[in-house]
XYZ file of C-alpha atoms in Angstrom:
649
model
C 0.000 0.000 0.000
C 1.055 3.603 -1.010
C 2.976 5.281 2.178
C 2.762 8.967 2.165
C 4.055 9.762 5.443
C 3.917 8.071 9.001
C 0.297 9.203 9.288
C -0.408 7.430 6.359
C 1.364 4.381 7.603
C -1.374 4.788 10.244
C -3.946 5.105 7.661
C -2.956 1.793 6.308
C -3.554 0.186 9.324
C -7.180 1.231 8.947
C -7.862 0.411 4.988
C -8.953 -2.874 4.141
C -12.783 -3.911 4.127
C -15.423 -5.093 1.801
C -17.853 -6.565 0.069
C -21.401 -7.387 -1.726
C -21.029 -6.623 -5.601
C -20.614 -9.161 -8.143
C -17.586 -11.687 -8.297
C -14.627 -11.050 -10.237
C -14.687 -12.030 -13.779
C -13.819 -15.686 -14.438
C -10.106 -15.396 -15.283
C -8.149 -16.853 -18.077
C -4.969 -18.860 -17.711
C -1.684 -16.543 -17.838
C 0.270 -15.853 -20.530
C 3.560 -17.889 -20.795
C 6.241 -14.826 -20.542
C 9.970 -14.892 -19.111
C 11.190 -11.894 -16.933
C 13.382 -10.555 -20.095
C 10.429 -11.003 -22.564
C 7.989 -7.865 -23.327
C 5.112 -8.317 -24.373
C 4.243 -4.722 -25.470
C 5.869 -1.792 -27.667
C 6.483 1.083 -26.276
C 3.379 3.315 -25.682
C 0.885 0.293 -26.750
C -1.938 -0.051 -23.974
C -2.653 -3.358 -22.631
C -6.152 -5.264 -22.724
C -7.878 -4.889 -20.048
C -8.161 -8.446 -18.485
C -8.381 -10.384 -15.388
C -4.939 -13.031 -15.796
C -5.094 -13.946 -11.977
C -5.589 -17.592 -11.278
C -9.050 -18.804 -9.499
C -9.134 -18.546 -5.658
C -8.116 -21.946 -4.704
C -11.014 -24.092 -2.887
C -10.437 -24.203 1.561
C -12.548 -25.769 3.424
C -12.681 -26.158 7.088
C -14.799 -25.392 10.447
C -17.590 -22.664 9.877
C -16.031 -19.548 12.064
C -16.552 -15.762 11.271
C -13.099 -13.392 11.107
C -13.443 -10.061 10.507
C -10.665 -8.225 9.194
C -11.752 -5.241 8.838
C -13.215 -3.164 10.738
C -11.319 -3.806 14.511
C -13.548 -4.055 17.265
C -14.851 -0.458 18.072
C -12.973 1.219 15.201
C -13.901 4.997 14.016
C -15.139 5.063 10.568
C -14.613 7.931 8.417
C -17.566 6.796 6.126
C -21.168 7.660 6.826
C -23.574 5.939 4.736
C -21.639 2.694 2.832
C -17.985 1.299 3.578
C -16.301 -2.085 3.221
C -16.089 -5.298 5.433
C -13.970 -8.057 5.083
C -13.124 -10.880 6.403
C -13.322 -14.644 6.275
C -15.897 -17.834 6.938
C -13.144 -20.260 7.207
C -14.550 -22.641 4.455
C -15.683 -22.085 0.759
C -19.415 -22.751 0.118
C -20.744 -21.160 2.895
C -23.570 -18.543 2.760
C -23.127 -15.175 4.022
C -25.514 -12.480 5.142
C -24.371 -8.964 6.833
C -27.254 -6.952 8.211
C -29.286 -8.869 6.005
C -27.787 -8.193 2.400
C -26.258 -11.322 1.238
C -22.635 -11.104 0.569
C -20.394 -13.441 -1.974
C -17.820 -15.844 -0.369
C -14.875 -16.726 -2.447
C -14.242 -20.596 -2.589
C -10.988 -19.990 -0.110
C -14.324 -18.352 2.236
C -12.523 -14.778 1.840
C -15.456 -12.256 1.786
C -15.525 -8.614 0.920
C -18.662 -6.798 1.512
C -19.244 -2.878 0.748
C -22.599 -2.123 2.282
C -24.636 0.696 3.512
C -23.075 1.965 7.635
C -25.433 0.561 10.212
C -27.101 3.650 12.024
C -26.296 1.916 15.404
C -23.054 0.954 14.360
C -23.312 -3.031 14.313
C -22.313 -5.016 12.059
C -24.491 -8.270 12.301
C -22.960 -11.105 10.360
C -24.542 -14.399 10.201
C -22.834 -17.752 8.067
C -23.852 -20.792 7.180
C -22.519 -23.965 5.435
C -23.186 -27.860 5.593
C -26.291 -27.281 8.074
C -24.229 -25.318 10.482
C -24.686 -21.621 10.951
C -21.893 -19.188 12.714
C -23.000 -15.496 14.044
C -20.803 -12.745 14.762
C -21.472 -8.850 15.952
C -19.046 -6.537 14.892
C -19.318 -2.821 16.729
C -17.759 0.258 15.272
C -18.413 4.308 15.768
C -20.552 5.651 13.412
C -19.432 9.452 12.202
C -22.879 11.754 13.555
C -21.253 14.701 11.394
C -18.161 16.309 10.729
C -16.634 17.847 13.573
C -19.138 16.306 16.519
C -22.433 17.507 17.456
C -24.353 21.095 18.070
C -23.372 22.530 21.974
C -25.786 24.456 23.572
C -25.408 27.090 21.442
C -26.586 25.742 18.529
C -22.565 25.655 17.548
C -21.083 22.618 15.804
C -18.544 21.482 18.396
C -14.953 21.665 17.175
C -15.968 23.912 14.290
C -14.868 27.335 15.010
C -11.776 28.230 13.085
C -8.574 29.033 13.829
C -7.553 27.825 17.005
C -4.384 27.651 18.544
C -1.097 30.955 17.587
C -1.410 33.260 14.490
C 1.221 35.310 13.773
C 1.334 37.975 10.783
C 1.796 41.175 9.622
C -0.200 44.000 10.566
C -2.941 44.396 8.227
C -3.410 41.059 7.156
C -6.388 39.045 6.484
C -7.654 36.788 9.098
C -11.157 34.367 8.049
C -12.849 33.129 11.251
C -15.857 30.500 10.430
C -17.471 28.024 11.937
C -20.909 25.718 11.571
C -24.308 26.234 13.129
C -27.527 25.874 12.689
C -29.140 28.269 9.799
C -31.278 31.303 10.120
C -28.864 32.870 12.723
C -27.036 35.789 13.035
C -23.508 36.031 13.801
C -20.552 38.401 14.655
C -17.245 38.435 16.061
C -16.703 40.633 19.153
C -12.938 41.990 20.111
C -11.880 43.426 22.951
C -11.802 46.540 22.271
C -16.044 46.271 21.663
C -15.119 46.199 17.472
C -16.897 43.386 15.943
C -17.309 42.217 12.497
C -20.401 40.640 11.164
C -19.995 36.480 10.352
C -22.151 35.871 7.138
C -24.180 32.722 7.159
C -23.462 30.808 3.475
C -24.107 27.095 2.298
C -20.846 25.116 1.412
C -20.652 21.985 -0.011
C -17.486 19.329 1.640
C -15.848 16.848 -0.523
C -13.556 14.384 0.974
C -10.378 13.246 -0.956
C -9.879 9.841 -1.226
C -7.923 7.114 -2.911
C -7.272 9.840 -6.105
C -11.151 10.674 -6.045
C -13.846 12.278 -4.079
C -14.993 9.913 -1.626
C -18.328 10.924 -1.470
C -20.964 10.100 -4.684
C -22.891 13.176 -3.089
C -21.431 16.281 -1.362
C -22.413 17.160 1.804
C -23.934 20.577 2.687
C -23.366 22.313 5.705
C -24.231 26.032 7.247
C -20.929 27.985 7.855
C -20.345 31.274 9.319
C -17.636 33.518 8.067
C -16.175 36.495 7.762
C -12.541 38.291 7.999
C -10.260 40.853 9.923
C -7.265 42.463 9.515
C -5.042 42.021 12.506
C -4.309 45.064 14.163
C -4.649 43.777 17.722
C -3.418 40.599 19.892
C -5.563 38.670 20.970
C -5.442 35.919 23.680
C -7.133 32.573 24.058
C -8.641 31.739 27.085
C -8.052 27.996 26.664
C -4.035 27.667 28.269
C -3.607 24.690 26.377
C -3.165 27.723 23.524
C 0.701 28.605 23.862
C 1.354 32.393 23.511
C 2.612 33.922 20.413
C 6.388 33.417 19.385
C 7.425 35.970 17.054
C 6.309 38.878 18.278
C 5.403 40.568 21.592
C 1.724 41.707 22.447
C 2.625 45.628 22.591
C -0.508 45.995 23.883
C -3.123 44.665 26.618
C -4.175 41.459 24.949
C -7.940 40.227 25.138
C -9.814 37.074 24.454
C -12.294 37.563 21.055
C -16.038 35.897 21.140
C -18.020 34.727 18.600
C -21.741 36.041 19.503
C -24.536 34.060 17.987
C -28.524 34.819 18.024
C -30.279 32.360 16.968
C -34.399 32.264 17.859
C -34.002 35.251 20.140
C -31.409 33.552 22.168
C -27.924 35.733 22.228
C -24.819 33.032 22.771
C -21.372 33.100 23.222
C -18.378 31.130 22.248
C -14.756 32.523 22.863
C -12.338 32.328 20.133
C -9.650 29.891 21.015
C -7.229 32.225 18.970
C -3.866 33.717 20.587
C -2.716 35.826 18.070
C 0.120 38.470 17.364
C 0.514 41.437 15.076
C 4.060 42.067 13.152
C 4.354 45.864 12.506
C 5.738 46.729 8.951
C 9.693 45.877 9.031
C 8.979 43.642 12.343
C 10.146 40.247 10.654
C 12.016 37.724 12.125
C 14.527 35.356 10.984
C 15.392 31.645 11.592
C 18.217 29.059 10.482
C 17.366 25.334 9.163
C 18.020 22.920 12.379
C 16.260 19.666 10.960
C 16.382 16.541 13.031
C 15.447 14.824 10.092
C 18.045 12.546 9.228
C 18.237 13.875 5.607
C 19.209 17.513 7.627
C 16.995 18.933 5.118
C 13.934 21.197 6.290
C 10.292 20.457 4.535
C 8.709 23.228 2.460
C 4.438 23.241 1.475
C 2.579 25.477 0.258
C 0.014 25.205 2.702
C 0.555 25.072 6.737
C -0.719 21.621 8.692
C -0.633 18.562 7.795
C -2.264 16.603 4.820
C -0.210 19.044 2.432
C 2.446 17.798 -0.044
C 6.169 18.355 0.261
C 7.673 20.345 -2.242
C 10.927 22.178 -1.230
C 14.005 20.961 0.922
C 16.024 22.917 2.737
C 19.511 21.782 4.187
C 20.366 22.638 7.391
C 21.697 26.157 7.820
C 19.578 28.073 5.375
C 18.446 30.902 6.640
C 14.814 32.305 6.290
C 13.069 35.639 6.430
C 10.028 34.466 9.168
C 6.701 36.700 8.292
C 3.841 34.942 10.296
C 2.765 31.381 12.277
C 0.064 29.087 11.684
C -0.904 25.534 12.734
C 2.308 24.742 13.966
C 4.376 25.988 11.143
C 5.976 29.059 10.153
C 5.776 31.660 7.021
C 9.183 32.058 5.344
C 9.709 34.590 2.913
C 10.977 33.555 -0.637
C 10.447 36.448 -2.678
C 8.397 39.458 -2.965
C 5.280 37.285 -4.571
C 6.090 34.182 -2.849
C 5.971 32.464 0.842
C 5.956 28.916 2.300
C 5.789 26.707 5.395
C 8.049 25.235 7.467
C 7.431 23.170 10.817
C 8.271 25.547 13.679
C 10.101 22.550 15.381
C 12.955 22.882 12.177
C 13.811 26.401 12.756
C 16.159 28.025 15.232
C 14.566 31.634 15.907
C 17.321 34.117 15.387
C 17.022 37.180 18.275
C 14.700 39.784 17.101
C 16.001 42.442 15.379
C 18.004 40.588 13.139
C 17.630 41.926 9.548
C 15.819 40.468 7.233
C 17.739 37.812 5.003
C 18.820 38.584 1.324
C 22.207 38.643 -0.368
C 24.190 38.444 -3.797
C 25.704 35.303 -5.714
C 29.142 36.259 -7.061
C 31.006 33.666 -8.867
C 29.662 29.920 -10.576
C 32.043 27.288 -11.099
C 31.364 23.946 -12.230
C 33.480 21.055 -10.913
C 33.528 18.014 -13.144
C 33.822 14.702 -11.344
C 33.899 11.258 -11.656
C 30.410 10.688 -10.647
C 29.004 13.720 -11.263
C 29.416 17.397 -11.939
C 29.599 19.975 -9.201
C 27.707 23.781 -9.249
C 29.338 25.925 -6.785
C 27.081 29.050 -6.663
C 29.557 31.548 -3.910
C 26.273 33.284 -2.174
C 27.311 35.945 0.731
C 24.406 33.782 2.449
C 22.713 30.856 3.101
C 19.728 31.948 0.999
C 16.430 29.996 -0.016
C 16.828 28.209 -3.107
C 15.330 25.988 -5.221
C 15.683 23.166 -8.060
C 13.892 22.020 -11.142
C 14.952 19.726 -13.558
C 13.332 19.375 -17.070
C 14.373 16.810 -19.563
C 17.535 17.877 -19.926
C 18.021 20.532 -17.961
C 18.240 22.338 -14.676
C 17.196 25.310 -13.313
C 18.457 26.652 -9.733
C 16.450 29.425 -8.158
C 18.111 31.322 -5.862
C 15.451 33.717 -3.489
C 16.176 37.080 -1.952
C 19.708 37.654 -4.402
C 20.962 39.916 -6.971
C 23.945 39.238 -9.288
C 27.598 39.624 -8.608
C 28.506 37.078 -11.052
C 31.332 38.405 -13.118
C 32.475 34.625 -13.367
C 30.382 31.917 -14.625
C 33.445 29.094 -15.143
C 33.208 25.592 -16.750
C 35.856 24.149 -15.140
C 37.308 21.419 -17.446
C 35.733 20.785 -20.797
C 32.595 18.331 -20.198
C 30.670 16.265 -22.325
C 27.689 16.410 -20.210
C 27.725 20.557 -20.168
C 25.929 22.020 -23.006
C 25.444 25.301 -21.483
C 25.439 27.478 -18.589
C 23.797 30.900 -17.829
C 22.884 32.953 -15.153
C 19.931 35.183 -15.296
C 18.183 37.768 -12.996
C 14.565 37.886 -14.541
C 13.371 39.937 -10.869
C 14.995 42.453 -8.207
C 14.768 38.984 -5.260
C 15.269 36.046 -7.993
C 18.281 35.109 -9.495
C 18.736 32.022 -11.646
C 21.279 29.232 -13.253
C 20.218 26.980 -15.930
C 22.041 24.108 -17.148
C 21.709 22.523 -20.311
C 22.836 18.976 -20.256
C 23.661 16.525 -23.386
C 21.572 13.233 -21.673
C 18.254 13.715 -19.717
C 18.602 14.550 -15.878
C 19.739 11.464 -13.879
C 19.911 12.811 -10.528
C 20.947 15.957 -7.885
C 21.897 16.816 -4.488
C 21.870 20.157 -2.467
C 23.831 21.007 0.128
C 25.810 23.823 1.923
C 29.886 23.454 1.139
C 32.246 24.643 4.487
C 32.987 28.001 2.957
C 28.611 28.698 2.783
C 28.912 28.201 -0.832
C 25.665 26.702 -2.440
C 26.388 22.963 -3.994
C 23.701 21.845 -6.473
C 25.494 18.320 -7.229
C 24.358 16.932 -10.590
C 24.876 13.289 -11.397
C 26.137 12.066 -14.403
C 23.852 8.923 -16.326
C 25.271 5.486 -15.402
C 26.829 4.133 -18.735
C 24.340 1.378 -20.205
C 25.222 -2.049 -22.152
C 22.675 -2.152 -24.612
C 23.621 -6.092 -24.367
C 23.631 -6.433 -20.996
C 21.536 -3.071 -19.673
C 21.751 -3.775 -15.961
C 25.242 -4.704 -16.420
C 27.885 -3.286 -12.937
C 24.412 -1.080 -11.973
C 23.709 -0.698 -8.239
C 19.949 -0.955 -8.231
C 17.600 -0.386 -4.553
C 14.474 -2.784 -4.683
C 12.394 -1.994 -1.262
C 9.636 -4.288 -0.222
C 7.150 -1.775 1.279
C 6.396 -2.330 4.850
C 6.256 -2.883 7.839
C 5.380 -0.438 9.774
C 1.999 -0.561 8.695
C 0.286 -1.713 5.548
C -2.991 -3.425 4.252
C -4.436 -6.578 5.237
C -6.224 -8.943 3.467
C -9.620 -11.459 4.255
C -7.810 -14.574 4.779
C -5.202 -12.639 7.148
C -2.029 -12.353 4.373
C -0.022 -9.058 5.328
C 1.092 -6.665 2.495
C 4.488 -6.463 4.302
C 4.577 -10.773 3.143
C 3.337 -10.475 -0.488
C 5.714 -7.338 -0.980
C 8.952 -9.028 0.528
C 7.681 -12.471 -1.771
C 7.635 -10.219 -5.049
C 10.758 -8.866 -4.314
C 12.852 -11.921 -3.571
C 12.065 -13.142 -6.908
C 12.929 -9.092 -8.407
C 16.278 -9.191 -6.578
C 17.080 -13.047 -7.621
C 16.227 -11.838 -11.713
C 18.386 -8.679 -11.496
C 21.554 -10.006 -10.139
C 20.870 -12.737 -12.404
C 21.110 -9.932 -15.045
C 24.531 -8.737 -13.198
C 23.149 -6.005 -11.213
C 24.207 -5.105 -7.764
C 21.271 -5.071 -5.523
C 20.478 -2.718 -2.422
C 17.703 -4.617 -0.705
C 15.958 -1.628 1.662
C 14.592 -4.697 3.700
C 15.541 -8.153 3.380
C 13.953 -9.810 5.521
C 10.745 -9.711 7.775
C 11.782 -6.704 10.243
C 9.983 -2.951 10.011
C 12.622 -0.915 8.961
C 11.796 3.060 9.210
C 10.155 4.688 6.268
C 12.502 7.604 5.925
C 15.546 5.370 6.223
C 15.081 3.699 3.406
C 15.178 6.116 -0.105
C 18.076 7.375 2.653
C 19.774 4.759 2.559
C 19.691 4.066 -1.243
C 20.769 7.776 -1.704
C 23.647 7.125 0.411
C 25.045 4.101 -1.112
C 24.680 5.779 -4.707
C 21.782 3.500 -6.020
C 20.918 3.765 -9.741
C 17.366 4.299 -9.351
C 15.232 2.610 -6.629
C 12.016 0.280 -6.720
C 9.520 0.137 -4.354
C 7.210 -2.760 -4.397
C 3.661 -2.447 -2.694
C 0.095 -3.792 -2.981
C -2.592 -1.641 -2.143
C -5.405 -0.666 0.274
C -8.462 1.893 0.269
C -9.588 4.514 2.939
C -13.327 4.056 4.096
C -15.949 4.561 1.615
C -14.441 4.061 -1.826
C -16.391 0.766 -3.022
C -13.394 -1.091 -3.570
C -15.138 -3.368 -6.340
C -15.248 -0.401 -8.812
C -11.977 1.260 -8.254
C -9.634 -1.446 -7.863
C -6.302 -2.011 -10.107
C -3.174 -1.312 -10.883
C -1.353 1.921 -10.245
C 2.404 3.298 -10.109
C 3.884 6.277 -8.259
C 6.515 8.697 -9.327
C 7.283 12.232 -8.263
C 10.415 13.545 -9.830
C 10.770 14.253 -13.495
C 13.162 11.876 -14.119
C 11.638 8.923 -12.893
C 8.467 9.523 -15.478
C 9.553 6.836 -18.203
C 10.404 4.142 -15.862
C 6.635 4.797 -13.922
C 5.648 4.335 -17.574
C 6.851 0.840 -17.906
C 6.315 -0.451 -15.182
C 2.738 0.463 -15.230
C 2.455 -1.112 -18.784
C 4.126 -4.066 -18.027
C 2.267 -5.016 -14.742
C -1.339 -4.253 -16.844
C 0.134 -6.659 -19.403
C 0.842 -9.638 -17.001
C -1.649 -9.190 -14.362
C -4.442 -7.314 -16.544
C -6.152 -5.471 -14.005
C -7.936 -2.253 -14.186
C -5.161 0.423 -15.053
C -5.598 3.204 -12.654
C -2.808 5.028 -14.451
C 0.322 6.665 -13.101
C 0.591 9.666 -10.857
C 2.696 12.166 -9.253
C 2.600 11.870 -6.020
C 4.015 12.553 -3.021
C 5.500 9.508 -1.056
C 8.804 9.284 0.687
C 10.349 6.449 -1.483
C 9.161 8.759 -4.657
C 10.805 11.954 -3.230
C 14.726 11.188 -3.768
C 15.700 13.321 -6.029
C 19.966 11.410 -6.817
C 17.914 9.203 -8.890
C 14.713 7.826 -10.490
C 12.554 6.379 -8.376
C 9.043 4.718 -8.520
C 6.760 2.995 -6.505
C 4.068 0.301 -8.133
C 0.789 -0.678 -6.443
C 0.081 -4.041 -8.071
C -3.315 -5.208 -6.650
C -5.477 -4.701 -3.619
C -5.112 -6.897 -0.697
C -8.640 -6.242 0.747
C -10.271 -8.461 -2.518
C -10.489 -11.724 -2.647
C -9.327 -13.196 -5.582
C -6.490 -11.038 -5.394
C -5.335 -11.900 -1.853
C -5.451 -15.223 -2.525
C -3.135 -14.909 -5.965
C -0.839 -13.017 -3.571
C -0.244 -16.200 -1.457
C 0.682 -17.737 -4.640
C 4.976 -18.367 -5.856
C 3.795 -18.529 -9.228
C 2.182 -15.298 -9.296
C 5.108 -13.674 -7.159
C 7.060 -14.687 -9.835
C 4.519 -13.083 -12.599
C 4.859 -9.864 -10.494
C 8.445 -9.715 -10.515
C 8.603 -10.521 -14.091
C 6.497 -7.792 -14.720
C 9.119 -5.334 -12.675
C 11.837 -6.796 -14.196
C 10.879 -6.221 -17.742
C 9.953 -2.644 -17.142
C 13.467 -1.674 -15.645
C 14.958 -3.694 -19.055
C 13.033 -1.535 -21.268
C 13.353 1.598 -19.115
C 17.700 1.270 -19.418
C 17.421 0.003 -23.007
C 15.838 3.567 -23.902
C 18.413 5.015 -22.433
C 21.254 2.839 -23.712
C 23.805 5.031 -26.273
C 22.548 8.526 -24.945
């Protein structure tokens, strides 16, 4: 299953579940193909086909397992979600809450009916004249965000809680849900208000790369905006006091005052927040714990948010407000984003804001790769894209000193360099390279000097492709991961499938990094660490899949793959083609995504979702050698074809 971070890990722990639809489609024996055999051309989309074996008869005493949902479990789902489990015998007869439910001939079921209102699962078997019963109890969501208080309020609704920090001036939204026909203002201290405007909003959730909800839900919401000008202090103490700036003034606790059927109400604002005056900023240094030392950009504070900068320890940032645990750092003029509070050392106040000049570029031609040395009179924000073949460093909060823009020694894999300064805060380097982007690294040299550290394209055998290559396969999980009816872990089928992967490609004379070899939980972040470290190739990681609650899994499952950087596109490309052509399961397509064993940037990297645990049939092909083998085949052939197209360039 898909790991985005350890929250999701969590998440995993929760997927699985079932049921009721109709039976997957009779399948039709496999095709007879060796791991160096393809069986498409390039860009040709497979048929779309079930090749999976039949689920092998079991039979044994009648029993009732459920999977999926645990024992007094939160769902996130309010009117259908899956259940899954097992009978212990095929032929049995299965009802839940009365709908009848299919059992596979192993006695896997998979059930995706409607949430019982009292949250009880009722699930009654029978087979050979015997007849099992089981009760399975779970919490039933009553509504986003709990119940109404006695105000008429929808508990945990009112909006923002907890420190804001920003500049004077700026826009602050305060909402929350209630019942309609009301009216609504915020009160400050001072006796100021500003009216709260009742509106109808529709909430979609996001689930597995879809809404998870067939029909929005509609909800009352309150909401209007300020502009700080005031601080303002929670009377909850579980609220810590502002960081960045001091109160300068008296600060008082803000209520939300609510009439609804001649009744006036009250709710503070759980709020502490602090005003920057113009020129008030602070300033902070990258200290990252992480043991990439790299600090975590998103455009968005809080969690749930994608990663999309990296910092390495030491750069310095520009701090302009606080939010949901994070901070606001200052890129340029037109451009902010946020960085966990916990990853920055606050600088004392008063120290000015940061910006600086880049004097001389050198590039440093290497064995392994070529060095960019940008000489910056700070440790300024920066930032990296690559494009086919080419890279672009973006270097916030500089202007141009660069008399000197040196090559170093002649290079083959140089086309061009330039600098550019296209605004007053931005300046750029682009490199054009002869062969597509392979990899880079950032970091901070001794002297403060900027290292962008580009890797040169491993040298490909067209005979022999994976030939003296050092390639990372990681079998996804544990920590965490899906489940499946009969009880098979994703963490087993994953480390199966990769056995056979690892056996083909040293076979092939690869060198193989195995992230986890065996059945110990090895830490998430460690792992594209560790293949970044020891200078893999490009790295594989090998999962099967789960859903969150709601999605009906019998519509949307198949076969996906997972890349994020731009380089690792192609190989996503085969492997996705290639896994469709031997397993011929729905194709779900590729997608960018963010996932820590897709985020390396030294290297491609990719991470394929071959099948969902949580079904039957495709549990039980996932117990089976012969399909492990299939799998790996599959992977195999994809990494062939993705180092054959890039054999002689």
């Amino acid at each position: 299953m898909t790991t985005r971070t350890s929250a999701r890990s969590l998440l995993a722990l929760a997927l699985l579940a079932a049921c009721g639809g109709p039976p997957p489609p009779a399948p039709v024996p496999p095709p007879a193909v060796g791991p160096e055999t393809s069986t498409l051309r390039p860009g040709e989309a497979p048929p779309i086909r079930n090749l999976l074996p039949p689920v092998p008869a079991g039979t044994g005493a009648l029993r009732i397992q459920v999977m999926y949902p645990a024992e007094n479990a939160a769902l996130t789902a309010a009117d259908s979600n899956f259940i899954f489990g097992n009978v212990g015998t095929g032929g049995a007869s299965l009802t839940i809450n009365g709908a009848a439910v299919d059992v596979a001939a192993n006695g896997a079921f998979l059930g995706f009916v409607p949430v019982p209102a009292d949250g009880v699962y009722r699930l009654r078997a029978a087979a050979g004249g015997r007849t099992a019963e089981v009760e399975r109890r779970v919490r039933v969501p009553g509504g986003r965000g709990g119940g109404r208080t006695s105000t008429g309020i929808v508990g945990g609704s009112i909006l923002p809680r907890g420190t804001v920090t920003g500049m004077e001036g700026e826009s602050v939204t305060v909402r929350f849900r209630g019942s309609p026909g009301a009216q609504a203002r915020l009160v400050f201290p001072d006796g100021s208000s500003v009216p709260l405007v009742e509106r109808r909003t529709v909430e979609r959730d996001e689930g597995f790369m879809q809404d998870r909800t067939s029909v929005p839900r509609e909800f009352t919401e309150y909401a209007g905006s300020f502009a700080l000008s005031q601080p303002l202090a929670a009377r909850d103490t579980a609220v810590r006091a502002p960081t960045l700036a001091g109160s300068g003034a008296r600060a008082g606790t803000a209520m939300i005052e609510y009439v609804l059927d001649g009744r006036t109400m009250r709710e503070p604002l759980e709020l502490s927040a602090a005003v920057l005056r113009a020129g008030e900023t602070r300033t902070g240094v990258a200290a990252s714990a992480r043991p990439d030392g790299m600090v975590i950009g998103t455009a968005l504070p809080g969690s749930g948010t994608p990663y999309h900068w990296s910092f390495p320890n030491g750069t310095r940032f520009t701090i302009t407000g606080e939010r949901e645990g994070a901070y606001r750092v200052r890129l340029s003029g037109d451009q902010s984003v946020w960085v966990p509070v916990g990853d920055l050392r606050l600088e004392p106040a008063g120290a000015p804001a940061v910006t600086g000049t880049v004097g001389a570029v050198r590039l440093d031609p290497a064995p392994g790769w070529i060095d960019v040395r940008l000489s910056t009179s700070d440790r300024l924000t920066f930032e990296v894209r690559a494009e086919d073949d080419a890279l672009t460093i973006s270097v916030y909060g500089a202007e141009s000193r660069t008399n000197w823009l040196h090559y170093g020694h002649a290079d083959p894999l140089v086309r061009r360099a330039e600098w550019n300064q296209p605004r007053d805060d931005l300046y750029t380097v682009r490199l054009e390279l002869a062969e597509p982007v392979w990899g880079w690294r950032t970091f901070w040299d001794e002297s403060g000097a900027l290292v962008v550290r580009v890797r040169r394209p491993p040298r490909i055998d067209p005979r022999m492709p994976m030939r003296a290559l050092r390639i990372a396969i990681d079998a996804g999980h544990p920590p965490g991961g899906a489940i499946g009816p009969t009880g098979l872990t994703e963490a087993e089928a994953n480390l199966a499938i990769s056995k056979h992967l690892v056996r083909m490609l040293r076979e092939a004379g690869a060198e193989v990094l195995e992230t986890r070899p065996d059945a110990q939980a090895v830490d998430l972040g460690a792992r594209p660490l560790r293949a970044t470290v020891e200078d893999a190739h490009f790295l594989v990681s090998v999962h099967n899949n789960a859903f969150p609650d709601g999605v009906n899994p019998w519509e949307n499952n198949g076969t996906t793959v997972f890349y994020n950087q731009p380089q690792s596109l192609h190989l996503a490309r085969h492997m996705q083609a290639e896994i469709l052509a031997e397993i011929g399961l729905r194709d779900l397509g590729i997608a960018r995504a963010d996932l820590a064993l897709t985020r390396p940037t030294w290297m491609p990297s990719v991470l394929t979702e071959t099948m969902f645990l949580m079904i039957p049939q495709q549990e039980a092909a996932l117990r089976d050698p012969a399909v492990h083998e299939r799998i790996a085949a599959a992977h195999f052939r994809a990494i062939r074809a993705f180092l054959e197209g890039r054999a002689g360039r």
